[in-house]
mmCIF file of C-alpha atoms and ligand atoms in Angstrom:
data_model
loop_
_atom_site.group_PDB
_atom_site.id
_atom_site.type_symbol
_atom_site.label_atom_id
_atom_site.label_comp_id
_atom_site.label_asym_id
_atom_site.label_seq_id
_atom_site.Cartn_x
_atom_site.Cartn_y
_atom_site.Cartn_z
ATOM 1 C CA MET D 1 -92.015 -43.386 87.524
ATOM 2 C CA SER D 2 -88.682 -41.342 88.452
ATOM 3 C CA ASP D 3 -87.128 -42.287 84.924
ATOM 4 C CA LYS D 4 -83.380 -41.411 85.567
ATOM 5 C CA ARG D 5 -80.764 -43.544 84.298
ATOM 6 C CA VAL D 6 -78.850 -45.363 86.742
ATOM 7 C CA PHE D 7 -75.853 -47.160 85.929
ATOM 8 C CA SER D 8 -73.563 -48.996 88.531
ATOM 9 C CA GLY D 9 -70.338 -51.575 87.872
ATOM 10 C CA VAL D 10 -68.936 -54.750 89.613
ATOM 11 C CA GLN D 11 -65.754 -56.409 89.757
ATOM 12 C CA PRO D 12 -65.186 -59.748 88.224
ATOM 13 C CA THR D 13 -62.264 -60.367 90.700
ATOM 14 C CA GLY D 14 -64.033 -63.217 92.563
ATOM 15 C CA ASN D 15 -67.414 -64.011 93.867
ATOM 16 C CA ILE D 16 -69.826 -61.179 95.569
ATOM 17 C CA HIS D 17 -70.048 -61.011 99.323
ATOM 18 C CA LEU D 18 -72.681 -59.681 101.667
ATOM 19 C CA GLY D 19 -70.987 -56.471 101.415
ATOM 20 C CA ASN D 20 -71.173 -56.063 97.816
ATOM 21 C CA TYR D 21 -75.237 -57.625 98.296
ATOM 22 C CA LEU D 22 -76.005 -55.460 100.838
ATOM 23 C CA GLY D 23 -74.383 -52.014 100.098
ATOM 24 C CA ALA D 24 -74.763 -52.272 95.880
ATOM 25 C CA LEU D 25 -76.445 -54.902 94.399
ATOM 26 C CA LYS D 26 -80.340 -54.729 96.792
ATOM 27 C CA GLN D 27 -80.031 -50.791 95.447
ATOM 28 C CA PHE D 28 -79.558 -51.895 91.630
ATOM 29 C CA VAL D 29 -82.744 -54.508 92.252
ATOM 30 C CA ALA D 30 -84.787 -51.817 94.137
ATOM 31 C CA LEU D 31 -84.090 -49.078 91.648
ATOM 32 C CA GLN D 32 -84.994 -50.881 88.532
ATOM 33 C CA ASP D 33 -88.755 -50.733 88.134
ATOM 34 C CA GLU D 34 -89.097 -46.968 88.204
ATOM 35 C CA ASN D 35 -85.865 -46.050 86.166
ATOM 36 C CA ASP D 36 -83.344 -46.935 83.065
ATOM 37 C CA CYS D 37 -81.479 -49.203 84.516
ATOM 38 C CA ILE D 38 -77.319 -50.404 83.065
ATOM 39 C CA TYR D 39 -75.468 -52.576 85.196
ATOM 40 C CA CYS D 40 -72.282 -53.554 84.139
ATOM 41 C CA ILE D 41 -69.391 -56.533 84.536
ATOM 42 C CA VAL D 42 -66.320 -54.060 84.970
ATOM 43 C CA ASP D 43 -64.136 -56.887 83.462
ATOM 44 C CA MET D 44 -61.411 -53.999 82.321
ATOM 45 C CA HIS D 45 -61.275 -52.777 85.988
ATOM 46 C CA SER D 46 -60.493 -55.765 86.897
ATOM 47 C CA ILE D 47 -56.864 -56.625 85.202
ATOM 48 C CA THR D 48 -55.728 -53.372 87.071
ATOM 49 C CA VAL D 49 -53.748 -56.145 89.247
ATOM 50 C CA PRO D 50 -53.147 -59.651 87.049
ATOM 51 C CA GLN D 51 -55.712 -62.002 86.427
ATOM 52 C CA ASP D 52 -55.428 -65.638 85.271
ATOM 53 C CA PRO D 53 -57.490 -65.531 81.960
ATOM 54 C CA GLU D 54 -59.294 -68.521 83.004
ATOM 55 C CA GLU D 55 -60.250 -67.224 85.824
ATOM 56 C CA LEU D 56 -61.696 -64.065 84.711
ATOM 57 C CA LYS D 57 -63.778 -65.923 82.375
ATOM 58 C CA ASN D 58 -65.053 -67.641 85.200
ATOM 59 C CA HIS D 59 -65.749 -64.721 87.626
ATOM 60 C CA ILE D 60 -67.072 -62.454 84.672
ATOM 61 C CA LEU D 61 -70.222 -65.007 84.044
ATOM 62 C CA ASP D 62 -70.305 -65.791 87.529
ATOM 63 C CA VAL D 63 -71.176 -62.088 88.775
ATOM 64 C CA ALA D 64 -73.167 -61.925 85.618
ATOM 65 C CA ALA D 65 -75.648 -65.168 86.797
ATOM 66 C CA LEU D 66 -75.561 -63.732 90.450
ATOM 67 C CA TYR D 67 -76.680 -60.514 89.185
ATOM 68 C CA LEU D 68 -79.406 -62.334 87.381
ATOM 69 C CA ALA D 69 -79.448 -64.399 91.081
ATOM 70 C CA VAL D 70 -80.530 -61.307 93.252
ATOM 71 C CA GLY D 71 -83.177 -60.371 91.050
ATOM 72 C CA LEU D 72 -81.994 -58.332 88.144
ATOM 73 C CA ASP D 73 -84.542 -58.796 85.407
ATOM 74 C CA PRO D 74 -82.849 -58.370 81.582
ATOM 75 C CA GLU D 75 -86.451 -56.819 80.425
ATOM 76 C CA LYS D 76 -86.088 -54.143 83.075
ATOM 77 C CA SER D 77 -82.118 -54.006 82.793
ATOM 78 C CA ILE D 78 -79.126 -53.453 80.771
ATOM 79 C CA VAL D 79 -76.763 -56.211 81.633
ATOM 80 C CA PHE D 80 -73.208 -56.058 80.014
ATOM 81 C CA VAL D 81 -70.155 -56.404 79.985
ATOM 82 C CA GLN D 82 -67.625 -53.828 80.234
ATOM 83 C CA SER D 83 -65.022 -54.601 77.605
ATOM 84 C CA GLU D 84 -68.039 -55.298 74.806
ATOM 85 C CA VAL D 85 -68.697 -51.720 74.240
ATOM 86 C CA SER D 86 -65.524 -50.392 73.068
ATOM 87 C CA GLY D 87 -66.657 -46.835 73.819
ATOM 88 C CA HIS D 88 -65.411 -47.229 77.594
ATOM 89 C CA ALA D 89 -61.836 -47.338 76.734
ATOM 90 C CA GLU D 90 -62.279 -44.609 74.384
ATOM 91 C CA LEU D 91 -63.978 -42.243 76.420
ATOM 92 C CA SER D 92 -61.358 -43.329 78.962
ATOM 93 C CA TRP D 93 -58.772 -41.242 77.214
ATOM 94 C CA ILE D 94 -60.605 -38.372 76.742
ATOM 95 C CA LEU D 95 -61.084 -37.653 80.454
ATOM 96 C CA THR D 96 -57.475 -38.872 81.319
ATOM 97 C CA CYS D 97 -56.630 -35.980 78.952
ATOM 98 C CA ASN D 98 -58.554 -33.595 81.325
ATOM 99 C CA SER D 99 -57.632 -35.071 84.687
ATOM 100 C CA TYR D 100 -54.906 -33.890 87.180
ATOM 101 C CA THR D 101 -52.192 -36.162 88.065
ATOM 102 C CA GLY D 102 -52.656 -34.433 92.035
ATOM 103 C CA GLU D 103 -56.456 -35.355 91.979
ATOM 104 C CA LEU D 104 -55.233 -39.035 91.125
ATOM 105 C CA SER D 105 -52.884 -39.196 94.095
ATOM 106 C CA ARG D 106 -55.230 -38.357 96.618
ATOM 107 C CA MET D 107 -57.390 -41.599 96.009
ATOM 108 C CA THR D 108 -57.207 -43.291 99.062
ATOM 109 C CA GLN D 109 -58.259 -46.700 96.807
ATOM 110 C CA PHE D 110 -55.210 -46.066 95.050
ATOM 111 C CA LYS D 111 -52.425 -45.250 97.664
ATOM 112 C CA SER D 112 -53.777 -48.206 99.844
ATOM 113 C CA LYS D 113 -53.429 -50.473 96.654
ATOM 114 C CA SER D 114 -50.237 -48.949 95.796
ATOM 115 C CA ARG D 115 -48.541 -49.253 98.629
ATOM 116 C CA GLY D 116 -46.154 -46.377 97.198
ATOM 117 C CA GLN D 117 -44.651 -48.503 94.957
ATOM 118 C CA GLU D 118 -42.656 -47.977 91.704
ATOM 119 C CA SER D 119 -43.932 -51.093 90.099
ATOM 120 C CA ALA D 120 -47.300 -50.258 90.852
ATOM 121 C CA PRO D 121 -49.391 -50.710 87.334
ATOM 122 C CA THR D 122 -50.089 -47.103 85.885
ATOM 123 C CA GLY D 123 -53.539 -48.669 85.487
ATOM 124 C CA LEU D 124 -54.374 -48.499 89.147
ATOM 125 C CA PHE D 125 -53.630 -44.999 88.979
ATOM 126 C CA THR D 126 -55.857 -44.530 86.283
ATOM 127 C CA TYR D 127 -58.773 -46.621 87.390
ATOM 128 C CA PRO D 128 -61.056 -43.881 88.184
ATOM 129 C CA ILE D 129 -60.701 -42.163 85.300
ATOM 130 C CA LEU D 130 -61.973 -45.276 83.519
ATOM 131 C CA MET D 131 -64.953 -45.570 86.003
ATOM 132 C CA ALA D 132 -65.661 -42.198 85.287
ATOM 133 C CA ALA D 133 -66.059 -43.007 81.725
ATOM 134 C CA ASP D 134 -68.333 -45.982 82.398
ATOM 135 C CA ILE D 135 -70.439 -43.521 83.857
ATOM 136 C CA LEU D 136 -70.443 -40.443 81.719
ATOM 137 C CA LEU D 137 -70.922 -42.865 78.733
ATOM 138 C CA TYR D 138 -74.660 -43.277 79.242
ATOM 139 C CA ASP D 139 -75.606 -39.757 80.846
ATOM 140 C CA THR D 140 -75.749 -41.120 84.021
ATOM 141 C CA ASP D 141 -77.903 -39.727 86.689
ATOM 142 C CA ILE D 142 -77.868 -41.348 89.761
ATOM 143 C CA VAL D 143 -74.790 -44.125 90.680
ATOM 144 C CA PRO D 144 -75.780 -46.710 93.447
ATOM 145 C CA VAL D 145 -72.605 -47.601 94.853
ATOM 146 C CA GLY D 146 -71.172 -48.926 98.461
ATOM 147 C CA ASN D 147 -69.493 -45.871 100.752
ATOM 148 C CA ASP D 148 -65.939 -47.018 99.373
ATOM 149 C CA GLN D 149 -66.417 -45.655 96.377
ATOM 150 C CA LYS D 150 -68.008 -42.181 97.393
ATOM 151 C CA GLN D 151 -64.489 -40.472 96.448
ATOM 152 C CA HIS D 152 -63.960 -41.961 93.119
ATOM 153 C CA ILE D 153 -67.863 -40.456 91.869
ATOM 154 C CA GLU D 154 -66.548 -37.062 93.303
ATOM 155 C CA LEU D 155 -63.861 -37.614 90.819
ATOM 156 C CA CYS D 156 -66.375 -37.974 88.033
ATOM 157 C CA ARG D 157 -68.294 -35.216 89.081
ATOM 158 C CA ASP D 158 -65.305 -32.835 89.476
ATOM 159 C CA ILE D 159 -64.256 -34.219 85.878
ATOM 160 C CA ALA D 160 -67.828 -33.679 84.326
ATOM 161 C CA LEU D 161 -67.918 -30.340 85.722
ATOM 162 C CA ARG D 162 -64.993 -29.556 84.345
ATOM 163 C CA VAL D 163 -65.050 -30.858 80.640
ATOM 164 C CA ASN D 164 -68.280 -28.948 80.622
ATOM 165 C CA HIS D 165 -67.042 -25.641 81.584
ATOM 166 C CA LYS D 166 -64.236 -25.713 78.655
ATOM 167 C CA TYR D 167 -66.459 -27.518 76.077
ATOM 168 C CA GLY D 168 -70.191 -26.614 76.562
ATOM 169 C CA GLU D 169 -72.482 -27.313 79.847
ATOM 170 C CA ASP D 170 -74.493 -30.108 78.354
ATOM 171 C CA THR D 171 -71.432 -31.805 77.206
ATOM 172 C CA PHE D 172 -71.657 -35.086 80.118
ATOM 173 C CA VAL D 173 -74.357 -34.984 82.439
ATOM 174 C CA VAL D 174 -73.470 -34.332 86.106
ATOM 175 C CA PRO D 175 -73.801 -37.455 88.547
ATOM 176 C CA GLU D 176 -74.586 -38.210 91.507
ATOM 177 C CA GLY D 177 -73.986 -41.537 93.933
ATOM 178 C CA GLN D 178 -76.751 -42.767 95.378
ATOM 179 C CA TYR D 179 -76.050 -45.058 98.841
ATOM 180 C CA MET D 180 -77.351 -47.010 101.136
ATOM 181 C CA LYS D 181 -78.721 -46.098 104.823
ATOM 182 C CA GLU D 182 -77.629 -49.481 106.341
ATOM 183 C CA GLY D 183 -75.196 -51.716 104.619
ATOM 184 C CA ALA D 184 -73.351 -49.233 102.833
ATOM 185 C CA ARG D 185 -69.869 -50.347 104.376
ATOM 186 C CA ILE D 186 -69.781 -54.103 105.427
ATOM 187 C CA MET D 187 -66.907 -54.857 107.577
ATOM 188 C CA ALA D 188 -65.092 -57.927 107.232
ATOM 189 C CA LEU D 189 -65.897 -60.395 109.915
ATOM 190 C CA ASP D 190 -62.232 -61.399 111.282
ATOM 191 C CA ASP D 191 -61.791 -57.602 111.790
ATOM 192 C CA PRO D 192 -64.226 -55.043 111.809
ATOM 193 C CA THR D 193 -62.328 -52.103 111.276
ATOM 194 C CA ASN D 194 -61.514 -53.126 107.888
ATOM 195 C CA LYS D 195 -64.503 -53.004 104.864
ATOM 196 C CA MET D 196 -65.090 -57.154 104.195
ATOM 197 C CA SER D 197 -63.674 -57.218 100.449
ATOM 198 C CA LYS D 198 -63.171 -60.105 97.731
ATOM 199 C CA SER D 199 -59.812 -59.217 98.011
ATOM 200 C CA ALA D 200 -58.662 -60.288 101.715
ATOM 201 C CA GLU D 201 -56.644 -63.383 102.563
ATOM 202 C CA ASN D 202 -58.440 -65.250 104.981
ATOM 203 C CA GLU D 203 -61.536 -66.406 103.382
ATOM 204 C CA MET D 204 -63.475 -66.088 107.457
ATOM 205 C CA SER D 205 -63.498 -62.179 106.504
ATOM 206 C CA ARG D 206 -66.547 -62.634 104.148
ATOM 207 C CA ILE D 207 -69.649 -64.290 103.248
ATOM 208 C CA SER D 208 -69.695 -64.873 99.841
ATOM 209 C CA LEU D 209 -73.288 -65.265 98.115
ATOM 210 C CA LEU D 210 -72.285 -68.834 96.998
ATOM 211 C CA ASP D 211 -70.881 -69.995 100.320
ATOM 212 C CA ASP D 212 -72.602 -73.285 101.987
ATOM 213 C CA GLU D 213 -73.747 -73.230 105.306
ATOM 214 C CA LYS D 214 -71.069 -75.135 107.123
ATOM 215 C CA LYS D 215 -69.001 -71.907 105.872
ATOM 216 C CA ILE D 216 -71.401 -69.394 106.714
ATOM 217 C CA LYS D 217 -71.621 -71.115 110.385
ATOM 218 C CA LYS D 218 -67.582 -70.948 110.708
ATOM 219 C CA ALA D 219 -67.356 -67.626 109.621
ATOM 220 C CA ILE D 220 -70.405 -65.889 111.786
ATOM 221 C CA MET D 221 -69.288 -67.987 114.794
ATOM 222 C CA ARG D 222 -66.010 -66.811 114.485
ATOM 223 C CA ALA D 223 -66.613 -63.642 114.018
ATOM 224 C CA THR D 224 -64.356 -61.247 116.098
ATOM 225 C CA THR D 225 -66.383 -59.090 118.802
ATOM 226 C CA ASP D 226 -65.799 -58.327 122.287
ATOM 227 C CA SER D 227 -65.648 -58.760 125.700
ATOM 228 C CA ASP D 228 -68.190 -56.679 127.238
ATOM 229 C CA MET D 229 -71.013 -59.018 126.356
ATOM 230 C CA THR D 230 -73.789 -56.797 125.712
ATOM 231 C CA ILE D 231 -75.702 -56.827 122.827
ATOM 232 C CA ARG D 232 -75.667 -52.770 121.441
ATOM 233 C CA PHE D 233 -75.134 -50.719 118.230
ATOM 234 C CA ASP D 234 -71.958 -49.007 119.258
ATOM 235 C CA PRO D 235 -69.980 -49.276 115.956
ATOM 236 C CA GLU D 236 -67.409 -47.082 117.997
ATOM 237 C CA ASN D 237 -66.686 -49.081 120.496
ATOM 238 C CA LYS D 238 -68.532 -52.463 119.570
ATOM 239 C CA PRO D 239 -67.399 -52.312 115.933
ATOM 240 C CA GLY D 240 -68.015 -56.388 115.515
ATOM 241 C CA ILE D 241 -71.908 -57.132 117.543
ATOM 242 C CA SER D 242 -72.820 -53.715 115.057
ATOM 243 C CA ASN D 243 -71.422 -55.173 111.910
ATOM 244 C CA LEU D 244 -73.666 -58.710 112.317
ATOM 245 C CA LEU D 245 -76.526 -56.417 114.145
ATOM 246 C CA THR D 246 -76.147 -54.329 110.285
ATOM 247 C CA ILE D 247 -75.763 -57.888 108.457
ATOM 248 C CA TYR D 248 -78.978 -58.537 110.253
ATOM 249 C CA GLY D 249 -81.184 -55.909 110.237
ATOM 250 C CA ALA D 250 -80.264 -55.568 106.509
ATOM 251 C CA LEU D 251 -81.060 -59.048 105.752
ATOM 252 C CA THR D 252 -84.381 -59.079 107.508
ATOM 253 C CA GLY D 253 -85.306 -55.657 107.050
ATOM 254 C CA THR D 254 -85.534 -55.409 110.846
ATOM 255 C CA PRO D 255 -84.246 -51.996 112.518
ATOM 256 C CA VAL D 256 -81.358 -52.724 114.458
ATOM 257 C CA ALA D 257 -83.133 -50.882 117.366
ATOM 258 C CA GLU D 258 -85.539 -53.873 117.161
ATOM 259 C CA LEU D 259 -83.170 -56.105 117.229
ATOM 260 C CA GLU D 260 -81.733 -54.587 120.503
ATOM 261 C CA THR D 261 -84.730 -55.370 122.474
ATOM 262 C CA LYS D 262 -85.139 -59.118 120.375
ATOM 263 C CA PHE D 263 -82.111 -60.011 121.853
ATOM 264 C CA ASP D 264 -81.461 -58.223 124.970
ATOM 265 C CA GLY D 265 -79.739 -60.459 127.545
ATOM 266 C CA ALA D 266 -78.980 -62.776 125.098
ATOM 267 C CA GLY D 267 -75.565 -64.586 124.970
ATOM 268 C CA TYR D 268 -73.098 -63.451 121.642
ATOM 269 C CA GLY D 269 -73.479 -67.132 120.517
ATOM 270 C CA ASP D 270 -77.301 -66.574 120.422
ATOM 271 C CA LEU D 271 -76.893 -63.660 117.815
ATOM 272 C CA LYS D 272 -74.592 -65.335 115.678
ATOM 273 C CA LYS D 273 -76.218 -68.397 115.590
ATOM 274 C CA SER D 274 -79.678 -66.747 114.633
ATOM 275 C CA LEU D 275 -77.856 -65.165 111.895
ATOM 276 C CA VAL D 276 -76.373 -67.663 110.588
ATOM 277 C CA THR D 277 -80.027 -69.396 109.848
ATOM 278 C CA VAL D 278 -80.937 -65.557 108.399
ATOM 279 C CA VAL D 279 -77.876 -65.634 105.880
ATOM 280 C CA THR D 280 -78.830 -69.052 105.401
ATOM 281 C CA GLU D 281 -81.958 -69.314 104.655
ATOM 282 C CA SER D 282 -81.152 -65.440 102.310
ATOM 283 C CA LEU D 283 -79.204 -66.966 100.263
ATOM 284 C CA ALA D 284 -80.628 -70.112 99.382
ATOM 285 C CA PRO D 285 -83.374 -69.096 96.773
ATOM 286 C CA ILE D 286 -80.351 -66.786 94.884
ATOM 287 C CA GLN D 287 -78.061 -70.105 95.129
ATOM 288 C CA ASP D 288 -80.714 -71.894 93.714
ATOM 289 C CA ARG D 289 -81.571 -69.495 91.071
ATOM 290 C CA PHE D 290 -77.391 -69.640 90.236
ATOM 291 C CA ASN D 291 -77.188 -72.880 89.618
ATOM 292 C CA GLN D 292 -80.202 -72.539 87.018
ATOM 293 C CA ILE D 293 -78.408 -70.180 84.948
ATOM 294 C CA ARG D 294 -75.137 -70.328 85.519
ATOM 295 C CA TYR D 295 -74.244 -72.672 82.792
ATOM 296 C CA SER D 296 -77.481 -71.687 80.636
ATOM 297 C CA ASP D 297 -77.312 -70.451 76.774
ATOM 298 C CA GLU D 298 -79.816 -67.824 78.522
ATOM 299 C CA LEU D 299 -76.971 -66.258 80.056
ATOM 300 C CA LEU D 300 -74.720 -65.756 77.609
ATOM 301 C CA ASP D 301 -77.960 -64.516 75.002
ATOM 302 C CA ILE D 302 -79.006 -61.824 77.683
ATOM 303 C CA LEU D 303 -75.196 -60.569 78.106
ATOM 304 C CA ARG D 304 -75.050 -60.334 74.072
ATOM 305 C CA ASP D 305 -78.607 -58.252 74.161
ATOM 306 C CA GLY D 306 -76.952 -56.131 77.068
ATOM 307 C CA SER D 307 -73.852 -55.397 75.011
ATOM 308 C CA LYS D 308 -76.058 -54.519 71.465
ATOM 309 C CA ARG D 309 -78.226 -52.164 73.974
ATOM 310 C CA ALA D 310 -75.498 -50.534 76.078
ATOM 311 C CA GLY D 311 -73.663 -49.904 72.967
ATOM 312 C CA GLU D 312 -76.729 -47.816 71.049
ATOM 313 C CA ILE D 313 -76.661 -45.635 74.029
ATOM 314 C CA ALA D 314 -73.178 -45.528 74.068
ATOM 315 C CA GLU D 315 -72.593 -44.125 70.417
ATOM 316 C CA PRO D 316 -74.457 -40.842 70.198
ATOM 317 C CA VAL D 317 -72.662 -39.635 74.107
ATOM 318 C CA LEU D 318 -69.050 -40.442 72.381
ATOM 319 C CA GLU D 319 -69.791 -39.822 69.073
ATOM 320 C CA ARG D 320 -71.055 -35.641 70.991
ATOM 321 C CA VAL D 321 -67.928 -35.524 72.943
ATOM 322 C CA LYS D 322 -65.778 -36.655 69.932
ATOM 323 C CA ASP D 323 -67.450 -33.629 68.498
ATOM 324 C CA ARG D 324 -67.478 -31.319 71.279
ATOM 325 C CA PHE D 325 -63.501 -31.765 71.014
ATOM 326 C CA GLY D 326 -62.915 -31.652 67.060
ATOM 327 C CA LEU D 327 -61.983 -35.131 67.287
ATOM 328 C CA GLY D 328 -62.133 -37.012 64.150
ATOM 329 C CA ILE D 329 -62.463 -35.681 60.342
HETATM 330 P P1 AMP C 401 -65.985 -54.183 94.032
HETATM 331 O O1 AMP C 401 -66.165 -55.796 94.657
HETATM 332 O O2 AMP C 401 -65.182 -53.278 94.490
HETATM 333 O O3 AMP C 401 -66.503 -54.436 92.669
HETATM 334 O O4 AMP C 401 -67.405 -53.484 94.645
HETATM 335 C C1 AMP C 401 -69.027 -53.808 93.733
HETATM 336 C C2 AMP C 401 -69.869 -52.917 94.820
HETATM 337 O O5 AMP C 401 -69.818 -52.941 95.768
HETATM 338 C C3 AMP C 401 -69.468 -51.362 94.936
HETATM 339 O O6 AMP C 401 -70.766 -50.393 94.824
HETATM 340 C C4 AMP C 401 -69.137 -51.563 96.258
HETATM 341 O O7 AMP C 401 -68.654 -50.081 96.964
HETATM 342 C C5 AMP C 401 -69.853 -52.327 96.833
HETATM 343 N N1 AMP C 401 -69.184 -52.967 98.287
HETATM 344 C C6 AMP C 401 -67.655 -53.611 97.850
HETATM 345 N N2 AMP C 401 -67.842 -53.545 99.305
HETATM 346 C C7 AMP C 401 -68.587 -53.390 100.376
HETATM 347 C C8 AMP C 401 -68.686 -53.603 101.554
HETATM 348 N N3 AMP C 401 -67.747 -53.976 102.780
HETATM 349 N N4 AMP C 401 -69.669 -52.793 102.331
HETATM 350 C C9 AMP C 401 -70.441 -52.068 101.347
HETATM 351 N N5 AMP C 401 -70.553 -52.014 100.074
HETATM 352 C C10 AMP C 401 -69.405 -52.830 99.299
HETATM 353 N N1 LIG C 402 -64.645 -49.029 91.336
HETATM 354 C C1 LIG C 402 -65.934 -49.380 91.259
HETATM 355 C C2 LIG C 402 -65.666 -50.664 92.347
HETATM 356 O O1 LIG C 402 -64.585 -51.271 93.132
HETATM 357 C C3 LIG C 402 -66.817 -50.529 90.534
HETATM 358 C C4 LIG C 402 -67.015 -49.835 89.121
HETATM 359 C C5 LIG C 402 -66.357 -49.796 88.064
HETATM 360 C C6 LIG C 402 -68.366 -49.268 89.187
HETATM 361 N N2 LIG C 402 -66.809 -48.665 87.007
HETATM 362 C C7 LIG C 402 -68.522 -48.515 87.874
HETATM 363 C C8 LIG C 402 -69.315 -48.623 89.673
HETATM 364 C C9 LIG C 402 -69.332 -47.469 87.667
HETATM 365 C C10 LIG C 402 -70.032 -47.614 89.541
HETATM 366 C C11 LIG C 402 -70.051 -46.932 88.222
HETATM 367 O O2 LIG C 402 -66.870 -51.202 93.420
#
């Protein structure tokens, strides 16, 4: 039993895809047996770009049901919705006053999402501070995430160390990011030089956990490869084939070297057809469980209980921080 506090979150901005699953959610499940885990649906992060209210509500419940469908167990992990615990927003303000505009300007996600426009929402700029608040509010030791969050985790650590230096070394627990060896960065199927993302316009760029077989087949069979015709793991020169091998390996638990041997001399079509079967079979039990729980009262009960338990952990941490800063009476 390592019994560390683990915290992570996923935005309810669309359906969870294979990148989220292999980079983040698989770690969430693996960690819950031996640690004290808290998994959040970060709805306040998702309003950094405009959301349709009805769609947002549905996506919150979709992500919550998918958390449970991939194997999170509410007996072992706390599962809750960020906006239900007001401490996230409160701590976020305190951290805002202890971060620098310079360090926020260097965040690559902000740079790519705001594209230098004056009309970029301020929330996009301060987004990493809210993420730092999520993590620090629970005295978190470990944050399982995909590689794309590395810079945000480093910023969270910098802020925690800065505050500790000024207000006392035990103000915040300084967390560590944890990344998968394989699956930390799943690439888009249509353009394997970009990461798979919920917001890309082309539906065929990703496989969502709720996609049916027809969609899965179409997206994989159309996936961009190369003209070299050998099945070899070489992310630099063969990003498309390497990405398919990574997905195959991560879903089946097979080392990529073994897959290279298995598909030695085979055509790209053979690899793709076999991958369609692997993906479809891996997602079927997740989809069954999702359908059982998504519209059940059980789901709402789990989330209500989760926010109560999360709130009880957050409250004394927030009080401690406010006290260090001299806030309140
Ligand atoms: P998001 O969809 O941005 O809320 O991401 C939720 C989690 O999935 C985070 O831990 C991300 O780092 C992870 N993630 C998102 N996209 C990918 C990807 N293409 N490959 C691996 N992990 C990813
Ligand atoms: N920023 C993360 C992402 O886009 C989501 C997130 C918000 C998160 N708060 C967090 C992840 C706290 C880990 C811990 O993927």
